[in-house]
Structures are given as C-alpha cells and as structure tokens.
PDB file of C-alpha atoms and ligand atoms in Angstrom:
ATOM      1  CA  MET A 558      -0.135  -0.081   0.464  1.00  0.00           C
ATOM      2  CA  ASN A 559       1.081   3.114  -0.540  1.00  0.00           C
ATOM      3  CA  PRO A 560       2.115   5.798   1.962  1.00  0.00           C
ATOM      4  CA  ILE A 561      -1.121   7.711   2.539  1.00  0.00           C
ATOM      5  CA  THR A 562      -2.197  10.995   0.294  1.00  0.00           C
ATOM      6  CA  ASP A 563      -5.791  11.502   1.027  1.00  0.00           C
ATOM      7  CA  VAL A 564      -5.835  14.615   3.931  1.00  0.00           C
ATOM      8  CA  THR A 565      -9.311  13.133   4.667  1.00  0.00           C
ATOM      9  CA  ASP A 566      -7.887  10.381   5.745  1.00  0.00           C
ATOM     10  CA  ILE A 567      -5.068  11.015   7.583  1.00  0.00           C
ATOM     11  CA  THR A 568      -4.860  10.344  11.732  1.00  0.00           C
ATOM     12  CA  ASP A 569      -2.461  11.479  13.862  1.00  0.00           C
ATOM     13  CA  ILE A 570      -1.140   8.440  14.250  1.00  0.00           C
ATOM     14  CA  THR A 571       2.688   7.561  12.850  1.00  0.00           C
ATOM     15  CA  VAL A 572       4.309   4.364  11.650  1.00  0.00           C
ATOM     16  CA  LYS A 573       6.789   4.514  14.421  1.00  0.00           C
ATOM     17  CA  GLN A 574       3.983   5.208  16.756  1.00  0.00           C
ATOM     18  CA  ALA A 575       1.527   1.871  15.108  1.00  0.00           C
ATOM     19  CA  TYR A 576       4.751   0.381  15.231  1.00  0.00           C
ATOM     20  CA  ASN A 577       5.148   0.707  18.956  1.00  0.00           C
ATOM     21  CA  GLN A 578       1.757  -0.339  19.832  1.00  0.00           C
ATOM     22  CA  GLY A 579       1.655  -3.120  18.344  1.00  0.00           C
ATOM     23  CA  ARG A 580       5.121  -3.769  19.730  1.00  0.00           C
ATOM     24  CA  GLN A 581       3.703  -3.332  23.168  1.00  0.00           C
ATOM     25  CA  ILE A 582       0.458  -5.348  22.263  1.00  0.00           C
ATOM     26  CA  LEU A 583       3.388  -8.531  21.102  1.00  0.00           C
ATOM     27  CA  SER A 584       5.530  -7.426  24.399  1.00  0.00           C
ATOM     28  CA  LYS A 585       2.745  -8.197  26.717  1.00  0.00           C
ATOM     29  CA  ALA A 586       1.577 -11.512  25.401  1.00  0.00           C
ATOM     30  CA  GLY A 587       4.947 -12.984  26.214  1.00  0.00           C
ATOM     31  CA  LEU A 588       6.155 -13.471  22.275  1.00  0.00           C
ATOM     32  CA  ASP A 589       9.838 -13.819  22.369  1.00  0.00           C
ATOM     33  CA  SER A 590      10.710 -11.128  19.815  1.00  0.00           C
ATOM     34  CA  PRO A 591       7.673  -9.055  19.874  1.00  0.00           C
ATOM     35  CA  ALA A 592      10.166  -5.947  18.456  1.00  0.00           C
ATOM     36  CA  PHE A 593      11.434  -8.612  15.437  1.00  0.00           C
ATOM     37  CA  ASP A 594       7.970  -9.302  14.441  1.00  0.00           C
ATOM     38  CA  ALA A 595       6.302  -5.646  15.248  1.00  0.00           C
ATOM     39  CA  LEU A 596       9.021  -4.511  12.177  1.00  0.00           C
ATOM     40  CA  CYS A 597       8.526  -7.681  10.191  1.00  0.00           C
ATOM     41  CA  LEU A 598       4.563  -7.109  10.158  1.00  0.00           C
ATOM     42  CA  LEU A 599       5.264  -3.678   9.060  1.00  0.00           C
ATOM     43  CA  SER A 600       6.539  -5.290   5.608  1.00  0.00           C
ATOM     44  CA  PRO A 601       3.200  -6.510   4.329  1.00  0.00           C
ATOM     45  CA  VAL A 602       1.204  -2.653   5.356  1.00  0.00           C
ATOM     46  CA  PHE A 603       3.952  -0.174   5.080  1.00  0.00           C
ATOM     47  CA  GLY A 604       6.916  -1.932   2.426  1.00  0.00           C
ATOM     48  CA  ILE A 605       9.074  -1.317   5.029  1.00  0.00           C
ATOM     49  CA  ARG A 606      11.016  -3.876   5.576  1.00  0.00           C
ATOM     50  CA  SER A 607      14.149  -2.296   7.811  1.00  0.00           C
ATOM     51  CA  ARG A 608      14.939  -0.862  11.270  1.00  0.00           C
ATOM     52  CA  ALA A 609      16.820   1.676   8.452  1.00  0.00           C
ATOM     53  CA  GLU A 610      13.626   1.668   6.435  1.00  0.00           C
ATOM     54  CA  LEU A 611      11.601   2.817   9.867  1.00  0.00           C
ATOM     55  CA  ALA A 612      13.613   5.507  11.258  1.00  0.00           C
ATOM     56  CA  ILE A 613      13.342   6.655   7.342  1.00  0.00           C
ATOM     57  CA  ARG A 614       9.366   6.843   7.293  1.00  0.00           C
ATOM     58  CA  GLY A 615       8.620   6.208  11.340  1.00  0.00           C
ATOM     59  CA  GLU A 616       7.397  10.393  10.868  1.00  0.00           C
ATOM     60  CA  GLN A 617       4.640   9.067   8.312  1.00  0.00           C
ATOM     61  CA  THR A 618       0.997   9.250   8.951  1.00  0.00           C
ATOM     62  CA  VAL A 619      -0.325   6.104   8.910  1.00  0.00           C
ATOM     63  CA  SER A 620      -4.425   6.323   7.075  1.00  0.00           C
ATOM     64  CA  PRO A 621      -7.234   4.263   9.335  1.00  0.00           C
ATOM     65  CA  THR A 622      -7.060   1.629   6.697  1.00  0.00           C
ATOM     66  CA  GLN A 623      -3.491   1.007   7.711  1.00  0.00           C
ATOM     67  CA  GLN A 624      -3.348   1.173  10.923  1.00  0.00           C
ATOM     68  CA  GLU A 625      -6.431  -0.875  11.040  1.00  0.00           C
ATOM     69  CA  ALA A 626      -4.457  -3.337   8.934  1.00  0.00           C
ATOM     70  CA  TYR A 627      -0.773  -3.616  10.749  1.00  0.00           C
ATOM     71  CA  GLU A 628      -3.343  -4.101  14.095  1.00  0.00           C
ATOM     72  CA  THR A 629      -5.389  -7.175  12.594  1.00  0.00           C
ATOM     73  CA  LEU A 630      -2.126  -8.722  11.983  1.00  0.00           C
ATOM     74  CA  ILE A 631      -0.192  -7.709  15.515  1.00  0.00           C
ATOM     75  CA  ARG A 632      -3.480  -9.860  16.782  1.00  0.00           C
ATOM     76  CA  ARG A 633      -3.086 -12.291  14.657  1.00  0.00           C
ATOM     77  CA  ARG A 634      -0.090 -13.452  15.120  1.00  0.00           C
ATOM     78  CA  LEU A 635      -0.829 -14.401  18.803  1.00  0.00           C
ATOM     79  CA  ARG A 636      -2.616 -17.154  17.727  1.00  0.00           C
ATOM     80  CA  GLU A 637      -0.198 -17.621  14.176  1.00  0.00           C
ATOM     81  CA  PRO A 638       3.091 -17.897  13.317  1.00  0.00           C
ATOM     82  CA  LEU A 639       5.271 -14.908  12.403  1.00  0.00           C
ATOM     83  CA  GLN A 640       5.573 -16.389   8.572  1.00  0.00           C
ATOM     84  CA  TYR A 641       2.564 -17.554   8.040  1.00  0.00           C
ATOM     85  CA  LEU A 642       1.161 -13.624   8.353  1.00  0.00           C
ATOM     86  CA  LEU A 643       4.356 -13.185   6.318  1.00  0.00           C
ATOM     87  CA  GLY A 644       3.957 -15.501   3.458  1.00  0.00           C
ATOM     88  CA  GLN A 645       7.312 -15.948   2.854  1.00  0.00           C
ATOM     89  CA  TRP A 646      10.288 -16.990   4.403  1.00  0.00           C
ATOM     90  CA  GLU A 647      13.868 -17.373   3.146  1.00  0.00           C
ATOM     91  CA  PHE A 648      15.841 -20.577   3.099  1.00  0.00           C
ATOM     92  CA  ASP A 649      19.081 -20.476   1.499  1.00  0.00           C
ATOM     93  CA  GLY A 650      18.652 -16.496  -0.062  1.00  0.00           C
ATOM     94  CA  MET A 651      15.322 -17.991  -1.831  1.00  0.00           C
ATOM     95  CA  PRO A 652      12.208 -16.378   0.084  1.00  0.00           C
ATOM     96  CA  LEU A 653       9.868 -19.321  -0.157  1.00  0.00           C
ATOM     97  CA  TYR A 654       5.949 -18.901  -0.204  1.00  0.00           C
ATOM     98  CA  VAL A 655       5.041 -20.662   2.987  1.00  0.00           C
ATOM     99  CA  GLY A 656       1.241 -20.631   4.983  1.00  0.00           C
ATOM    100  CA  LYS A 657      -1.082 -22.440   6.955  1.00  0.00           C
ATOM    101  CA  GLY A 658      -1.064 -26.199   5.471  1.00  0.00           C
ATOM    102  CA  VAL A 659       3.173 -26.208   5.515  1.00  0.00           C
ATOM    103  CA  LEU A 660       5.662 -26.602   7.790  1.00  0.00           C
ATOM    104  CA  VAL A 661       7.700 -23.303   7.462  1.00  0.00           C
ATOM    105  CA  PRO A 662      11.749 -23.902   7.033  1.00  0.00           C
ATOM    106  CA  ARG A 663      14.378 -23.690   9.783  1.00  0.00           C
ATOM    107  CA  GLU A 664      17.676 -22.719   8.812  1.00  0.00           C
ATOM    108  CA  ASP A 665      19.268 -25.647  10.868  1.00  0.00           C
ATOM    109  CA  THR A 666      17.740 -27.900   7.547  1.00  0.00           C
ATOM    110  CA  LEU A 667      20.672 -26.214   6.165  1.00  0.00           C
ATOM    111  CA  ALA A 668      22.760 -29.157   8.077  1.00  0.00           C
ATOM    112  CA  LEU A 669      21.470 -31.494   5.465  1.00  0.00           C
ATOM    113  CA  VAL A 670      21.277 -29.251   2.086  1.00  0.00           C
ATOM    114  CA  GLU A 671      25.321 -29.276   2.996  1.00  0.00           C
ATOM    115  CA  ALA A 672      26.008 -32.637   3.605  1.00  0.00           C
ATOM    116  CA  ALA A 673      24.271 -33.605   0.247  1.00  0.00           C
ATOM    117  CA  GLN A 674      25.977 -30.839  -1.604  1.00  0.00           C
ATOM    118  CA  GLU A 675      29.380 -32.337  -0.502  1.00  0.00           C
ATOM    119  CA  ALA A 676      28.423 -35.321  -1.180  1.00  0.00           C
ATOM    120  CA  LEU A 677      27.571 -34.887  -4.728  1.00  0.00           C
ATOM    121  CA  GLU A 678      30.327 -32.415  -5.273  1.00  0.00           C
ATOM    122  CA  ASP A 679      32.319 -34.844  -8.070  1.00  0.00           C
ATOM    123  CA  VAL A 680      29.163 -35.733  -9.137  1.00  0.00           C
ATOM    124  CA  PRO A 681      28.062 -34.852 -12.838  1.00  0.00           C
ATOM    125  CA  SER A 682      24.770 -33.866 -13.445  1.00  0.00           C
ATOM    126  CA  PRO A 683      23.728 -35.407 -10.637  1.00  0.00           C
ATOM    127  CA  ARG A 684      19.748 -36.166  -9.811  1.00  0.00           C
ATOM    128  CA  ILE A 685      18.276 -36.374  -5.839  1.00  0.00           C
ATOM    129  CA  LEU A 686      14.768 -37.371  -5.066  1.00  0.00           C
ATOM    130  CA  ASP A 687      13.523 -34.840  -1.476  1.00  0.00           C
ATOM    131  CA  LEU A 688      11.110 -36.640  -0.482  1.00  0.00           C
ATOM    132  CA  CYS A 689       8.364 -34.846   2.224  1.00  0.00           C
ATOM    133  CA  ALA A 690       9.384 -31.952   0.433  1.00  0.00           C
ATOM    134  CA  GLY A 691       6.885 -29.990   2.429  1.00  0.00           C
ATOM    135  CA  THR A 692       7.749 -26.216   0.779  1.00  0.00           C
ATOM    136  CA  GLY A 693      10.758 -28.150  -1.173  1.00  0.00           C
ATOM    137  CA  ALA A 694      13.114 -25.967   0.995  1.00  0.00           C
ATOM    138  CA  VAL A 695      15.934 -29.187   0.102  1.00  0.00           C
ATOM    139  CA  GLY A 696      15.665 -29.775  -3.213  1.00  0.00           C
ATOM    140  CA  LEU A 697      15.319 -25.595  -4.049  1.00  0.00           C
ATOM    141  CA  ALA A 698      18.316 -25.178  -2.670  1.00  0.00           C
ATOM    142  CA  LEU A 699      20.032 -28.243  -3.867  1.00  0.00           C
ATOM    143  CA  ALA A 700      18.806 -27.525  -7.267  1.00  0.00           C
ATOM    144  CA  ARG A 701      20.449 -23.707  -6.678  1.00  0.00           C
ATOM    145  CA  ARG A 702      24.132 -24.990  -5.371  1.00  0.00           C
ATOM    146  CA  ILE A 703      23.935 -27.586  -7.361  1.00  0.00           C
ATOM    147  CA  PRO A 704      23.799 -26.081 -11.387  1.00  0.00           C
ATOM    148  CA  ASP A 705      23.367 -28.935 -13.242  1.00  0.00           C
ATOM    149  CA  ALA A 706      21.603 -31.401 -11.046  1.00  0.00           C
ATOM    150  CA  LYS A 707      17.759 -32.233 -11.699  1.00  0.00           C
ATOM    151  CA  VAL A 708      15.902 -32.777  -8.615  1.00  0.00           C
ATOM    152  CA  THR A 709      12.473 -34.921  -7.785  1.00  0.00           C
ATOM    153  CA  CYS A 710      10.379 -33.288  -5.270  1.00  0.00           C
ATOM    154  CA  VAL A 711       8.117 -35.728  -4.213  1.00  0.00           C
ATOM    155  CA  GLU A 712       5.040 -34.492  -1.671  1.00  0.00           C
ATOM    156  CA  LEU A 713       2.025 -35.855  -0.321  1.00  0.00           C
ATOM    157  CA  SER A 714      -0.290 -33.031   1.337  1.00  0.00           C
ATOM    158  CA  GLU A 715      -3.155 -31.235  -0.673  1.00  0.00           C
ATOM    159  CA  ASP A 716      -2.011 -28.409   1.845  1.00  0.00           C
ATOM    160  CA  ALA A 717       1.674 -29.313   1.360  1.00  0.00           C
ATOM    161  CA  LEU A 718       1.364 -28.933  -2.724  1.00  0.00           C
ATOM    162  CA  PRO A 719       0.361 -25.531  -4.112  1.00  0.00           C
ATOM    163  CA  TYR A 720       2.840 -23.946  -1.617  1.00  0.00           C
ATOM    164  CA  LEU A 721       6.308 -26.706  -3.386  1.00  0.00           C
ATOM    165  CA  ARG A 722       4.208 -26.245  -6.912  1.00  0.00           C
ATOM    166  CA  ARG A 723       4.994 -22.433  -6.961  1.00  0.00           C
ATOM    167  CA  ASN A 724       7.820 -22.618  -5.687  1.00  0.00           C
ATOM    168  CA  ILE A 725       9.638 -24.838  -7.925  1.00  0.00           C
ATOM    169  CA  GLU A 726       7.807 -22.133 -10.135  1.00  0.00           C
ATOM    170  CA  ALA A 727       9.427 -19.522  -8.593  1.00  0.00           C
ATOM    171  CA  TYR A 728      13.195 -21.134  -7.965  1.00  0.00           C
ATOM    172  CA  GLY A 729      13.607 -24.330  -9.551  1.00  0.00           C
ATOM    173  CA  GLY A 730      13.232 -23.574 -13.395  1.00  0.00           C
ATOM    174  CA  ASP A 731      12.884 -26.446 -15.018  1.00  0.00           C
ATOM    175  CA  ARG A 732      15.350 -28.846 -13.106  1.00  0.00           C
ATOM    176  CA  VAL A 733      12.847 -29.540 -10.423  1.00  0.00           C
ATOM    177  CA  SER A 734       9.929 -31.126 -10.975  1.00  0.00           C
ATOM    178  CA  CYS A 735       7.027 -32.173  -8.635  1.00  0.00           C
ATOM    179  CA  GLU A 736       5.335 -35.847  -8.050  1.00  0.00           C
ATOM    180  CA  VAL A 737       2.596 -36.619  -5.617  1.00  0.00           C
ATOM    181  CA  GLY A 738       3.131 -39.707  -3.689  1.00  0.00           C
ATOM    182  CA  ASN A 739       3.278 -41.791  -0.344  1.00  0.00           C
ATOM    183  CA  VAL A 740       6.764 -41.847   1.421  1.00  0.00           C
ATOM    184  CA  LEU A 741       4.535 -44.828   3.124  1.00  0.00           C
ATOM    185  CA  GLU A 742       3.970 -46.568   0.426  1.00  0.00           C
ATOM    186  CA  GLN A 743       5.698 -48.174  -2.261  1.00  0.00           C
ATOM    187  CA  PRO A 744       7.360 -45.939  -4.434  1.00  0.00           C
ATOM    188  CA  ARG A 745       5.170 -45.479  -8.133  1.00  0.00           C
ATOM    189  CA  LEU A 746       8.633 -43.345  -9.712  1.00  0.00           C
ATOM    190  CA  SER A 747      10.594 -44.952 -11.861  1.00  0.00           C
ATOM    191  CA  GLY A 748      14.671 -43.975 -12.414  1.00  0.00           C
ATOM    192  CA  THR A 749      17.292 -44.390 -10.625  1.00  0.00           C
ATOM    193  CA  PHE A 750      19.202 -41.526  -8.799  1.00  0.00           C
ATOM    194  CA  HIS A 751      22.305 -40.134  -6.877  1.00  0.00           C
ATOM    195  CA  ALA A 752      20.998 -38.926  -3.786  1.00  0.00           C
ATOM    196  CA  ILE A 753      17.981 -39.395  -2.109  1.00  0.00           C
ATOM    197  CA  VAL A 754      17.570 -36.324   0.180  1.00  0.00           C
ATOM    198  CA  SER A 755      14.568 -35.902   3.497  1.00  0.00           C
ATOM    199  CA  ASN A 756      13.326 -33.473   5.986  1.00  0.00           C
ATOM    200  CA  PRO A 757      10.697 -36.578   7.296  1.00  0.00           C
ATOM    201  CA  PRO A 758       7.818 -35.788  10.292  1.00  0.00           C
ATOM    202  CA  TYR A 759      10.254 -37.113  12.876  1.00  0.00           C
ATOM    203  CA  ILE A 760       8.091 -35.837  15.958  1.00  0.00           C
ATOM    204  CA  PRO A 761       7.110 -38.963  18.500  1.00  0.00           C
ATOM    205  CA  THR A 762       3.812 -39.383  18.466  1.00  0.00           C
ATOM    206  CA  SER A 763       3.513 -38.928  22.132  1.00  0.00           C
ATOM    207  CA  ASP A 764       5.390 -35.699  22.362  1.00  0.00           C
ATOM    208  CA  ILE A 765       3.601 -33.350  19.636  1.00  0.00           C
ATOM    209  CA  ALA A 766       1.076 -32.272  22.600  1.00  0.00           C
ATOM    210  CA  GLY A 767       3.797 -30.270  24.079  1.00  0.00           C
ATOM    211  CA  LEU A 768       5.598 -28.781  20.970  1.00  0.00           C
ATOM    212  CA  GLN A 769       5.311 -25.141  21.181  1.00  0.00           C
ATOM    213  CA  TRP A 770       2.136 -23.601  20.609  1.00  0.00           C
ATOM    214  CA  GLU A 771       3.576 -21.960  18.011  1.00  0.00           C
ATOM    215  CA  VAL A 772       4.625 -25.074  16.166  1.00  0.00           C
ATOM    216  CA  ARG A 773       1.268 -26.911  16.999  1.00  0.00           C
ATOM    217  CA  GLN A 774       0.266 -24.539  14.122  1.00  0.00           C
ATOM    218  CA  GLU A 775       2.094 -26.430  12.115  1.00  0.00           C
ATOM    219  CA  PRO A 776       0.504 -29.597  10.025  1.00  0.00           C
ATOM    220  CA  ALA A 777       0.552 -31.969  12.321  1.00  0.00           C
ATOM    221  CA  MET A 778       1.595 -34.568   8.998  1.00  0.00           C
ATOM    222  CA  ALA A 779       4.585 -32.550   8.576  1.00  0.00           C
ATOM    223  CA  LEU A 780       5.668 -33.341  12.370  1.00  0.00           C
ATOM    224  CA  ASP A 781       4.712 -36.718  13.565  1.00  0.00           C
ATOM    225  CA  GLY A 782       6.647 -39.666  12.719  1.00  0.00           C
ATOM    226  CA  GLY A 783       5.060 -41.939  14.472  1.00  0.00           C
ATOM    227  CA  THR A 784       5.237 -43.706  18.037  1.00  0.00           C
ATOM    228  CA  ASP A 785       8.737 -43.747  17.961  1.00  0.00           C
ATOM    229  CA  GLY A 786       9.646 -40.926  15.163  1.00  0.00           C
ATOM    230  CA  LEU A 787      10.792 -43.325  13.497  1.00  0.00           C
ATOM    231  CA  ASP A 788       7.897 -44.655  10.653  1.00  0.00           C
ATOM    232  CA  PHE A 789       9.724 -42.340   7.949  1.00  0.00           C
ATOM    233  CA  TYR A 790      12.892 -43.304   7.810  1.00  0.00           C
ATOM    234  CA  ARG A 791      11.802 -46.924   8.084  1.00  0.00           C
ATOM    235  CA  ALA A 792       9.506 -46.530   5.186  1.00  0.00           C
ATOM    236  CA  ILE A 793      12.210 -44.567   2.696  1.00  0.00           C
ATOM    237  CA  CYS A 794      15.096 -47.393   3.583  1.00  0.00           C
ATOM    238  CA  ALA A 795      12.807 -50.111   2.953  1.00  0.00           C
ATOM    239  CA  ARG A 796      11.545 -48.710   0.280  1.00  0.00           C
ATOM    240  CA  TRP A 797      12.813 -45.828  -1.679  1.00  0.00           C
ATOM    241  CA  THR A 798      16.845 -46.391  -1.350  1.00  0.00           C
ATOM    242  CA  LYS A 799      16.444 -49.199  -4.626  1.00  0.00           C
ATOM    243  CA  LEU A 800      16.167 -45.845  -6.170  1.00  0.00           C
ATOM    244  CA  LEU A 801      19.645 -45.323  -5.282  1.00  0.00           C
ATOM    245  CA  LEU A 802      21.983 -45.747  -7.623  1.00  0.00           C
ATOM    246  CA  PRO A 803      24.940 -48.420  -5.761  1.00  0.00           C
ATOM    247  CA  GLY A 804      27.236 -45.798  -3.939  1.00  0.00           C
ATOM    248  CA  GLY A 805      24.456 -43.105  -3.727  1.00  0.00           C
ATOM    249  CA  THR A 806      24.071 -40.768  -0.964  1.00  0.00           C
ATOM    250  CA  LEU A 807      20.611 -40.860   1.523  1.00  0.00           C
ATOM    251  CA  ALA A 808      20.610 -37.933   3.828  1.00  0.00           C
ATOM    252  CA  PHE A 809      18.235 -37.635   6.033  1.00  0.00           C
ATOM    253  CA  GLU A 810      17.707 -34.468   8.884  1.00  0.00           C
ATOM    254  CA  ILE A 811      16.481 -36.000  11.940  1.00  0.00           C
ATOM    255  CA  GLY A 812      15.255 -35.115  15.680  1.00  0.00           C
ATOM    256  CA  TYR A 813      17.809 -34.618  18.763  1.00  0.00           C
ATOM    257  CA  ASP A 814      16.682 -37.873  20.449  1.00  0.00           C
ATOM    258  CA  ILE A 815      16.363 -40.268  17.685  1.00  0.00           C
ATOM    259  CA  ARG A 816      20.095 -40.124  15.894  1.00  0.00           C
ATOM    260  CA  GLU A 817      20.874 -43.500  17.321  1.00  0.00           C
ATOM    261  CA  GLY A 818      17.441 -45.546  15.568  1.00  0.00           C
ATOM    262  CA  VAL A 819      17.867 -43.457  12.444  1.00  0.00           C
ATOM    263  CA  ILE A 820      21.631 -44.467  11.877  1.00  0.00           C
ATOM    264  CA  ALA A 821      20.232 -48.576  13.252  1.00  0.00           C
ATOM    265  CA  VAL A 822      17.581 -48.279  11.123  1.00  0.00           C
ATOM    266  CA  MET A 823      19.848 -47.464   7.467  1.00  0.00           C
ATOM    267  CA  LYS A 824      22.601 -50.017   8.716  1.00  0.00           C
ATOM    268  CA  GLN A 825      19.723 -52.240   8.236  1.00  0.00           C
ATOM    269  CA  HIS A 826      18.520 -51.429   4.548  1.00  0.00           C
ATOM    270  CA  GLY A 827      22.205 -51.594   3.492  1.00  0.00           C
ATOM    271  CA  ILE A 828      23.864 -48.026   4.369  1.00  0.00           C
ATOM    272  CA  GLY A 829      26.872 -47.647   5.528  1.00  0.00           C
ATOM    273  CA  HIS A 830      29.737 -45.390   5.485  1.00  0.00           C
ATOM    274  CA  ILE A 831      27.152 -43.277   8.103  1.00  0.00           C
ATOM    275  CA  HIS A 832      28.245 -40.120   9.149  1.00  0.00           C
ATOM    276  CA  GLU A 833      26.728 -37.043  11.088  1.00  0.00           C
ATOM    277  CA  ARG A 834      26.297 -33.071  10.582  1.00  0.00           C
ATOM    278  CA  LYS A 835      25.224 -30.672  13.324  1.00  0.00           C
ATOM    279  CA  ASP A 836      23.069 -27.593  13.263  1.00  0.00           C
ATOM    280  CA  PHE A 837      24.354 -23.774  14.011  1.00  0.00           C
ATOM    281  CA  SER A 838      23.336 -24.936  17.965  1.00  0.00           C
ATOM    282  CA  GLY A 839      25.738 -27.919  17.830  1.00  0.00           C
ATOM    283  CA  ILE A 840      23.038 -30.357  17.665  1.00  0.00           C
ATOM    284  CA  SER A 841      23.707 -33.573  15.150  1.00  0.00           C
ATOM    285  CA  ARG A 842      20.706 -32.638  12.994  1.00  0.00           C
ATOM    286  CA  CYS A 843      21.562 -34.898   9.663  1.00  0.00           C
ATOM    287  CA  ILE A 844      22.565 -37.860   9.293  1.00  0.00           C
ATOM    288  CA  PHE A 845      23.668 -39.363   5.992  1.00  0.00           C
ATOM    289  CA  GLY A 846      25.462 -42.211   4.420  1.00  0.00           C
ATOM    290  CA  THR A 847      25.924 -44.406   1.131  1.00  0.00           C
ATOM    291  CA  ARG A 848      24.479 -47.631  -0.402  1.00  0.00           C
ATOM    292  CA  VAL A 849      26.737 -49.768   0.028  1.00  0.00           C
ATOM    293  CA  ALA A 850      24.210 -52.819  -1.105  1.00  0.00           C
ATOM    294  CA  LYS A 851      24.892 -54.222  -4.916  1.00  0.00           C
ATOM    295  CA  THR A 852      22.137 -55.925  -5.086  1.00  0.00           C
ATOM    296  CA  PRO A 853      18.675 -54.618  -4.855  1.00  0.00           C
ATOM    297  CA  ILE A 854      17.406 -54.133  -1.463  1.00  0.00           C
TER     298      ILE A 854
HETATM  299  N1  LIG B1205      12.199 -29.625  12.934  1.00  0.00           N
HETATM  300  C1  LIG B1205      11.000 -28.586  13.553  1.00  0.00           C
HETATM  301  C2  LIG B1205      10.544 -28.801  14.362  1.00  0.00           C
HETATM  302  O1  LIG B1205      11.341 -28.506  15.644  1.00  0.00           O
HETATM  303  C3  LIG B1205      10.566 -30.848  13.179  1.00  0.00           C
HETATM  304  C4  LIG B1205      10.408 -30.889  11.443  1.00  0.00           C
HETATM  305  C5  LIG B1205       9.995 -32.381  11.820  1.00  0.00           C
HETATM  306  O2  LIG B1205       9.130 -33.449  11.960  1.00  0.00           O
HETATM  307  N2  LIG B1205      10.900 -32.676  10.347  1.00  0.00           N
HETATM  308  O3  LIG B1205       9.465 -29.079  15.282  1.00  0.00           O
END
C-alpha cells in the first residue's frame, strides 16, 4: 500500500507509533521477539522492511485503513506463526512461499542441504530425490547450489502441494519437478538417483501435544513421525533406497533424540559409511551414508 496522500484519510498516528503499539501488544502477550515481529509485520502493510527504513519513514502518518490492517496482523500474531502471516520466509537465499498447511523451513535444515551438496561434489549432473518435500526448501536449495542437478520433489499433502508448486515455479526453473506420492508406500516413480534427501516428519506422536504453541499451528502431517518418530525413516530405507544408485547418498534430517534409531535403520537396509552433521546449535541434525549393497535392497 502506498503512503497516504488523501488528507481526509489522515489520523494523527505515525508509522513509528503504530509500530510501538504493535510491539507493546506482542510484548504484553509474552511473545519471544516482539520488536522483531512488529517490525516484520510492517512490511505487508507499509512496505517497510528494515529498521533503517523505519527510521527514515517512521514519522509518516498512517491512514485508518493501514492502521487497522497492521493491528489485525499484530492480533493474529498472538495465534499464528509470523511466517504464515508474512506469506514468505527465506531459506538459503530464497524467499519461499509459506502458509497454513506447510512446514516453515528452518535454518537447521541447512545441515542436510550442505551434507548432500558435499556428497555430490564430484558427481556430474546429479539426479536428486527429495522426499516429504513440503515447501521444497531442501530440493530447491540443492538445485540452486548445484547448477546441473535435476531434482524430483515428492509430497503427499493437498495443503502443502500448492506452496511446493509455486516455489518450484519461482525458484526451480525446469530442473525441479514435483510428484504427488506417499512416502510410506512403494514408489510409483521410475528412474535412479545419485542422492535421496529427506526432512521427514520425525516428532514422536506423544511429543506433539507438548510442542511450542506456534509449532502446533504447523501441519501434524509434517511433524508426526509415529510412536518412536522413525516411521518415515523405516519406510524410506525399506522402500525407496532401491531407487538409489550403488554408492549413492541417503541423507536425512533428524530430531535431537532419534539419532541412534535412524542410524540403526539405515544400517539394516544396506546403508554404510554413515556420518553426521551438526546444525548451528551444535546438535546432530543430519545423518547421511551411502548405498553399499549392490543387489536390490
Ligand atoms: N524441525 C521441526 C521442529 O523442530 C520438525 C520438522 C520435522 O518433523 N521434520 O519442530
């Protein structure tokens, strides 16, 4: 929306004052980062994207319509994740489309992206399969980092697919494609891959209710990994690694307490040379290995 020009539309409140009010509402409600959130929410209403822009344009007056729009976003923030309200969230340099129905990409997931990228360093024109793709964060980041890679993203959720398709259109060019499929079932895809990557649902079912309220706004389908959190790792290792070329890489994101379980499942299914990679907090976040079995698994 443009800054107001019509004098009949002027209130006596400035952008800076609207921001301060917003920040206070979020702060009183006990949100973790009220100033950051109030600043981010200026963007959809006023087009202000940084503290520097707020300093420059802070004395401009706002229209009642703008004030109401901003306050509505602030109030919604008490019940909804910031990323869903903004509609886009950056991952690895790409402002991915996000919203209700799809998992918001986390920075931690870069551990998976980096591990897969390194494993594919010497592979010309690698073919990559991204299972439980969600927004497409992992597959799209790999396609961007490896210019001759071809990526197939698999997703089942009707709610997540529109975001995935939009992100592929915006950032994937003709090297990233999307397949509708259930990772818990046998693949209906043909072809072989140099790497399979996945950030599957991995929270044990009984932990879901105790998650932070914001995480509970995200789709249970993207979080719930079954009784021990390992359902998807088992299915991927048992059913999908047959699409992996011998010597190909299988790389998973994992939750903080399922490391041993994931390693055991991988070993059972002919995955060797298993390594891990930590996230920015020093938590083991990615487990990866190579398909050593030569015969079909
Ligand atoms: N990393 C997410 C969380 O901590 C979980 C994502 C997943 O289950 N793959 O909430």
